[in-house]
Amino acid sequence: MAVNATTPSLNPADIASYGPVIPVIVIDRVEDAIPLAEALLAGGVKVLEVTLRTPAGLPAIEAIARQLPEAVVGVGTVLNAEDARRASEAGARFAVSPGYTSEVGSACKGLNLPLLPGVATSSEIMQALADGFQFLKLFPAEAVGGIPLLKSWASPFGQVSFCPTGGITNATAPNYLALPNVRCVGGSWLTPGDAVRSGDWARITQLAQATQALRQAS
């Protein structure tokens, strides 16, 4: 398969350079993958995190990677080395994990697959730093402390930047983006389940377009 064999390499820091929001996408039907991705691209959102929470996740990644090379499609919910391997072969250009283990970190490095590791504690940050990762995902952001936690971490972990994900909305995103150690946020509000099920791609494009103003609002 090896769909991503000829795609340009991606530095982990590049993930945050395309826009303030990375959509966290759950796909139930593979046939929704392309129109959904096209709707997000039309709204200016180029980086797409397709999760492995459903059986449709992996084939959806492969479809987007093959048919929409302008999209930077990545894989979410990576729990182990096998998840990383299968996603890389399907064409994922980056990986996101809800937590962090050295197994996942090592596997992604071996695959040349940029990883955005999830952390929720100082110990996890220290382990990720020891393994060479400095751009991390705070998850689940709202549940574990959100903005106050990120402010507390700014001093002891000054070299770390974050992509908070989990419970963040269009209304609260600017508050996160205003923090100096936050480079982008992740959110599922760009792809509401009812809009995907009904094929309301215009609504998804509008939600994507609205994210472009979030950085300025922060």
mmCIF file of C-alpha atoms in Angstrom:
data_model
loop_
_atom_site.group_PDB
_atom_site.id
_atom_site.type_symbol
_atom_site.label_atom_id
_atom_site.label_comp_id
_atom_site.label_asym_id
_atom_site.label_seq_id
_atom_site.Cartn_x
_atom_site.Cartn_y
_atom_site.Cartn_z
ATOM 1 C CA MET A 1 0.000 0.000 0.000
ATOM 2 C CA ALA A 2 2.472 2.679 1.278
ATOM 3 C CA VAL A 3 0.341 5.554 0.017
ATOM 4 C CA ASN A 4 2.519 8.163 1.676
ATOM 5 C CA ALA A 5 5.784 6.983 0.167
ATOM 6 C CA THR A 6 6.003 9.929 -2.246
ATOM 7 C CA THR A 7 4.398 12.678 -0.152
ATOM 8 C CA PRO A 8 6.602 15.452 1.255
ATOM 9 C CA SER A 9 8.038 14.905 4.722
ATOM 10 C CA LEU A 10 6.312 16.762 7.532
ATOM 11 C CA ASN A 11 7.910 18.209 10.626
ATOM 12 C CA PRO A 12 5.730 17.942 13.760
ATOM 13 C CA ALA A 13 5.820 21.722 14.112
ATOM 14 C CA ASP A 14 4.341 22.056 10.627
ATOM 15 C CA ILE A 15 1.050 20.610 11.845
ATOM 16 C CA ALA A 16 0.295 23.835 13.700
ATOM 17 C CA SER A 17 1.362 26.120 10.865
ATOM 18 C CA TYR A 18 -1.685 25.535 8.657
ATOM 19 C CA GLY A 19 -4.302 27.078 10.922
ATOM 20 C CA PRO A 20 -5.531 27.506 14.494
ATOM 21 C CA VAL A 21 -7.772 24.414 14.593
ATOM 22 C CA ILE A 22 -7.176 20.752 13.797
ATOM 23 C CA PRO A 23 -10.540 19.026 13.322
ATOM 24 C CA VAL A 24 -10.915 15.769 15.231
ATOM 25 C CA ILE A 25 -12.911 13.664 12.797
ATOM 26 C CA VAL A 26 -14.934 10.533 13.510
ATOM 27 C CA ILE A 27 -16.147 8.836 10.321
ATOM 28 C CA ASP A 28 -18.815 6.143 10.412
ATOM 29 C CA ARG A 29 -19.178 5.696 6.645
ATOM 30 C CA VAL A 30 -16.209 5.579 4.291
ATOM 31 C CA GLU A 31 -18.269 7.218 1.546
ATOM 32 C CA ASP A 32 -18.441 10.379 3.677
ATOM 33 C CA ALA A 33 -14.663 10.769 3.803
ATOM 34 C CA ILE A 34 -14.072 12.607 0.530
ATOM 35 C CA PRO A 35 -17.020 15.049 0.630
ATOM 36 C CA LEU A 36 -16.251 15.792 4.273
ATOM 37 C CA ALA A 37 -12.596 16.465 3.541
ATOM 38 C CA GLU A 38 -13.530 18.587 0.531
ATOM 39 C CA ALA A 39 -15.901 20.644 2.686
ATOM 40 C CA LEU A 40 -13.163 21.331 5.226
ATOM 41 C CA LEU A 41 -10.646 22.202 2.522
ATOM 42 C CA ALA A 42 -13.160 24.597 0.971
ATOM 43 C CA GLY A 43 -13.357 26.341 4.337
ATOM 44 C CA GLY A 44 -9.594 26.728 4.556
ATOM 45 C CA VAL A 45 -8.883 23.838 6.935
ATOM 46 C CA LYS A 46 -6.107 21.729 5.456
ATOM 47 C CA VAL A 47 -4.899 19.546 8.356
ATOM 48 C CA LEU A 48 -7.348 16.718 9.088
ATOM 49 C CA GLU A 49 -7.104 14.284 11.992
ATOM 50 C CA VAL A 50 -9.160 11.193 11.196
ATOM 51 C CA THR A 51 -9.517 9.040 14.287
ATOM 52 C CA LEU A 52 -9.365 5.265 14.552
ATOM 53 C CA ARG A 53 -12.476 5.218 16.740
ATOM 54 C CA THR A 54 -14.531 3.451 14.052
ATOM 55 C CA PRO A 55 -13.774 0.714 11.480
ATOM 56 C CA ALA A 56 -14.166 3.354 8.756
ATOM 57 C CA GLY A 57 -11.238 5.401 10.044
ATOM 58 C CA LEU A 58 -8.383 3.635 8.287
ATOM 59 C CA PRO A 59 -10.032 3.291 4.846
ATOM 60 C CA ALA A 60 -11.152 6.921 5.141
ATOM 61 C CA ILE A 61 -7.535 7.991 5.648
ATOM 62 C CA GLU A 62 -6.474 5.978 2.622
ATOM 63 C CA ALA A 63 -9.230 7.492 0.468
ATOM 64 C CA ILE A 64 -8.332 11.058 1.440
ATOM 65 C CA ALA A 65 -4.602 10.451 0.985
ATOM 66 C CA ARG A 66 -5.140 9.026 -2.504
ATOM 67 C CA GLN A 67 -7.770 11.410 -3.831
ATOM 68 C CA LEU A 68 -7.001 14.697 -2.063
ATOM 69 C CA PRO A 69 -3.220 15.130 -1.928
ATOM 70 C CA GLU A 70 -3.682 18.802 -1.019
ATOM 71 C CA ALA A 71 -5.036 17.697 2.362
ATOM 72 C CA VAL A 72 -2.626 16.941 5.193
ATOM 73 C CA VAL A 73 -4.392 13.889 6.553
ATOM 74 C CA GLY A 74 -3.316 12.384 9.832
ATOM 75 C CA VAL A 75 -4.453 9.609 12.123
ATOM 76 C CA GLY A 76 -5.865 10.029 15.608
ATOM 77 C CA THR A 77 -6.398 7.622 18.498
ATOM 78 C CA VAL A 78 -3.067 5.864 17.896
ATOM 79 C CA LEU A 79 -2.705 3.496 20.857
ATOM 80 C CA ASN A 80 0.191 1.251 19.820
ATOM 81 C CA ALA A 81 2.863 0.551 17.225
ATOM 82 C CA GLU A 82 0.507 -1.460 15.038
ATOM 83 C CA ASP A 83 -1.939 1.443 14.798
ATOM 84 C CA ALA A 84 0.919 3.664 13.664
ATOM 85 C CA ARG A 85 2.137 1.145 11.085
ATOM 86 C CA ARG A 86 -1.270 0.581 9.525
ATOM 87 C CA ALA A 87 -2.029 4.294 9.400
ATOM 88 C CA SER A 88 1.324 5.095 7.809
ATOM 89 C CA GLU A 89 0.722 2.475 5.134
ATOM 90 C CA ALA A 90 -2.724 3.957 4.506
ATOM 91 C CA GLY A 91 -1.194 7.364 3.825
ATOM 92 C CA ALA A 92 -1.361 9.229 7.128
ATOM 93 C CA ARG A 93 1.168 12.053 7.240
ATOM 94 C CA PHE A 94 1.122 12.490 11.005
ATOM 95 C CA ALA A 95 -0.168 10.677 14.069
ATOM 96 C CA VAL A 96 -1.925 11.797 17.236
ATOM 97 C CA SER A 97 -2.144 9.722 20.415
ATOM 98 C CA PRO A 98 -4.478 10.294 23.383
ATOM 99 C CA GLY A 99 -1.631 9.509 25.791
ATOM 100 C CA TYR A 100 2.059 8.775 25.458
ATOM 101 C CA THR A 101 4.204 5.660 25.617
ATOM 102 C CA SER A 102 7.761 5.222 24.427
ATOM 103 C CA GLU A 103 6.506 2.322 22.282
ATOM 104 C CA VAL A 104 4.313 4.652 20.251
ATOM 105 C CA GLY A 105 7.007 7.310 20.088
ATOM 106 C CA SER A 106 9.639 4.868 18.900
ATOM 107 C CA ALA A 107 7.303 3.300 16.334
ATOM 108 C CA CYS A 108 6.430 6.661 14.811
ATOM 109 C CA LYS A 109 10.082 7.678 14.635
ATOM 110 C CA GLY A 110 10.885 4.409 12.895
ATOM 111 C CA LEU A 111 8.132 5.077 10.371
ATOM 112 C CA ASN A 112 9.184 8.713 9.882
ATOM 113 C CA LEU A 113 5.635 9.560 10.963
ATOM 114 C CA PRO A 114 5.456 12.835 12.927
ATOM 115 C CA LEU A 115 3.719 12.280 16.263
ATOM 116 C CA LEU A 116 1.671 14.674 18.358
ATOM 117 C CA PRO A 117 1.715 12.812 21.695
ATOM 118 C CA GLY A 118 -1.081 13.223 24.216
ATOM 119 C CA VAL A 119 -0.241 14.193 27.799
ATOM 120 C CA ALA A 120 -2.281 14.972 30.898
ATOM 121 C CA THR A 121 0.405 15.064 33.619
ATOM 122 C CA SER A 122 3.845 16.530 34.267
ATOM 123 C CA SER A 123 5.332 13.029 34.313
ATOM 124 C CA GLU A 124 4.020 12.339 30.812
ATOM 125 C CA ILE A 125 5.518 15.608 29.602
ATOM 126 C CA MET A 126 8.876 14.638 31.093
ATOM 127 C CA GLN A 127 8.774 11.243 29.376
ATOM 128 C CA ALA A 128 7.834 12.810 26.033
ATOM 129 C CA LEU A 129 10.648 15.338 26.391
ATOM 130 C CA ALA A 130 13.113 12.567 27.208
ATOM 131 C CA ASP A 131 12.090 10.863 23.959
ATOM 132 C CA GLY A 132 12.547 14.031 21.917
ATOM 133 C CA PHE A 133 9.002 15.426 21.658
ATOM 134 C CA GLN A 134 8.349 19.103 22.435
ATOM 135 C CA PHE A 135 5.036 19.758 20.669
ATOM 136 C CA LEU A 136 2.383 17.923 22.676
ATOM 137 C CA LYS A 137 -1.366 17.459 22.830
ATOM 138 C CA LEU A 138 -3.083 18.236 26.136
ATOM 139 C CA PHE A 139 -5.935 15.731 26.403
ATOM 140 C CA PRO A 140 -8.649 15.793 27.616
ATOM 141 C CA ALA A 141 -7.958 19.496 28.012
ATOM 142 C CA GLU A 142 -11.060 20.757 29.798
ATOM 143 C CA ALA A 143 -11.327 17.721 32.068
ATOM 144 C CA VAL A 144 -7.737 17.833 33.342
ATOM 145 C CA GLY A 145 -7.435 21.546 34.038
ATOM 146 C CA GLY A 146 -7.460 23.395 30.731
ATOM 147 C CA ILE A 147 -6.176 26.943 30.712
ATOM 148 C CA PRO A 148 -5.064 27.087 34.388
ATOM 149 C CA LEU A 149 -3.042 23.905 33.899
ATOM 150 C CA LEU A 150 -1.369 25.213 30.749
ATOM 151 C CA LYS A 151 -0.485 28.440 32.544
ATOM 152 C CA SER A 152 1.043 26.442 35.399
ATOM 153 C CA TRP A 153 3.151 24.397 32.990
ATOM 154 C CA ALA A 154 4.522 27.431 31.141
ATOM 155 C CA SER A 155 7.365 27.988 33.599
ATOM 156 C CA PRO A 156 8.701 24.464 34.292
ATOM 157 C CA PHE A 157 8.136 23.374 30.696
ATOM 158 C CA GLY A 158 9.057 26.532 28.832
ATOM 159 C CA GLN A 159 10.363 24.603 25.826
ATOM 160 C CA VAL A 160 7.042 22.793 25.288
ATOM 161 C CA SER A 161 4.161 23.963 23.107
ATOM 162 C CA PHE A 162 0.699 22.440 23.102
ATOM 163 C CA CYS A 163 -2.342 21.582 21.043
ATOM 164 C CA PRO A 164 -5.132 21.300 23.636
ATOM 165 C CA THR A 165 -7.959 18.963 22.632
ATOM 166 C CA GLY A 166 -11.031 17.719 24.443
ATOM 167 C CA GLY A 167 -14.063 19.792 25.379
ATOM 168 C CA ILE A 168 -12.907 22.887 23.475
ATOM 169 C CA THR A 169 -15.509 24.794 21.482
ATOM 170 C CA ASN A 170 -15.555 27.622 18.976
ATOM 171 C CA ALA A 171 -16.380 29.945 21.885
ATOM 172 C CA THR A 172 -13.534 28.818 24.174
ATOM 173 C CA ALA A 173 -10.858 28.248 21.523
ATOM 174 C CA PRO A 174 -9.674 31.914 21.467
ATOM 175 C CA ASN A 175 -8.960 31.729 25.222
ATOM 176 C CA TYR A 176 -6.634 28.789 24.634
ATOM 177 C CA LEU A 177 -5.037 30.305 21.555
ATOM 178 C CA ALA A 178 -4.184 33.442 23.540
ATOM 179 C CA LEU A 179 -1.744 31.446 25.675
ATOM 180 C CA PRO A 180 1.890 31.733 24.536
ATOM 181 C CA ASN A 181 2.480 27.972 24.891
ATOM 182 C CA VAL A 182 -0.518 27.024 22.717
ATOM 183 C CA ARG A 183 0.087 26.755 18.979
ATOM 184 C CA CYS A 184 -3.280 25.386 17.895
ATOM 185 C CA VAL A 185 -6.287 23.542 19.296
ATOM 186 C CA GLY A 186 -8.123 20.390 18.311
ATOM 187 C CA GLY A 187 -11.873 20.112 18.177
ATOM 188 C CA SER A 188 -14.769 18.044 16.950
ATOM 189 C CA TRP A 189 -17.160 20.971 16.554
ATOM 190 C CA LEU A 190 -16.119 21.452 12.916
ATOM 191 C CA THR A 191 -17.676 18.130 11.925
ATOM 192 C CA PRO A 192 -20.920 17.716 13.924
ATOM 193 C CA GLY A 193 -22.385 14.245 13.586
ATOM 194 C CA ASP A 194 -25.799 15.405 12.388
ATOM 195 C CA ALA A 195 -24.234 17.457 9.584
ATOM 196 C CA VAL A 196 -22.107 14.525 8.438
ATOM 197 C CA ARG A 197 -25.022 12.082 8.560
ATOM 198 C CA SER A 198 -27.244 14.398 6.527
ATOM 199 C CA GLY A 199 -24.509 15.388 4.072
ATOM 200 C CA ASP A 200 -24.731 19.059 5.019
ATOM 201 C CA TRP A 201 -21.295 19.841 3.645
ATOM 202 C CA ALA A 202 -22.075 23.551 3.269
ATOM 203 C CA ARG A 203 -22.525 23.806 7.039
ATOM 204 C CA ILE A 204 -19.157 22.139 7.618
ATOM 205 C CA THR A 205 -17.503 24.546 5.196
ATOM 206 C CA GLN A 206 -19.026 27.471 7.098
ATOM 207 C CA LEU A 207 -17.760 26.098 10.412
ATOM 208 C CA ALA A 208 -14.300 25.663 8.883
ATOM 209 C CA GLN A 209 -14.311 29.213 7.537
ATOM 210 C CA ALA A 210 -15.196 30.545 10.989
ATOM 211 C CA THR A 211 -11.999 29.081 12.455
ATOM 212 C CA GLN A 212 -9.842 31.373 10.359
ATOM 213 C CA ALA A 213 -10.770 34.318 12.588
ATOM 214 C CA LEU A 214 -10.022 32.551 15.867
ATOM 215 C CA ARG A 215 -6.336 33.441 15.977
ATOM 216 C CA GLN A 216 -7.151 37.117 15.524
ATOM 217 C CA ALA A 217 -9.824 36.899 18.236
ATOM 218 C CA SER A 218 -7.402 35.445 20.771
#
